[in-house]
Phi, psi and omega in degrees: 000140182271149180265129178267137179281146177280168181299317182294325178293315180296321181293318179292325176296318179294319179295320178294321179294318178298317180297321179294318178296318179296318179295320179296319180295315180298319181289330179289322181285339179267003182294141182289334182267009180296318180297321179294317179296316180295322178294320178296318178297319179296320178296318177297318179295319177297317179296319179297316179296322178295317178296318179298316179296321179295318178298317180295320178296320179294319177298317179298318178297317179296320178296320179294320178296315180297320179294320178295319178295318179296320178295321178295320179296316179296317179297318179295321178296317178296317179298318180295316179297321178295320178295318178297318179296320178295320179295318178296317179297318179295319178296316179295321179295317179296319179295320178296321177296318179297317179297316179297321179295317179297316180296320179292322176297318179297319178295320179294318178296321179294319178297317179295319178296316179297323178294316178298317179298316180297321179295318180296318179294320180295321180293323180291324180288327180286326185275000000 
């Protein structure tokens, strides 16, 4: 059979535990190497923050490089499209000049033919 503790026993045990925790805290804050430990922790925290800042700076630099590369690609694409449009425009202009030249040659030949026909008719009417 198990023995149950009385209320007063439990209360005194809790009070003793609190007292032990308080004594442990007091002895920890009075320890001679506490300042050294706190300084070491602060140094570790500073180093950690410095590494984090370096990583963030590197990420920012990588993002800037990627943005610059993307802008260069877009600029090159725009330049290429402009060159293609200029080439198409030049081709269309050359084709339009060729068509105009063919039409003017055709008109000149028709005019010459009509002139010969008119001369022949005039010669037939005179004779």
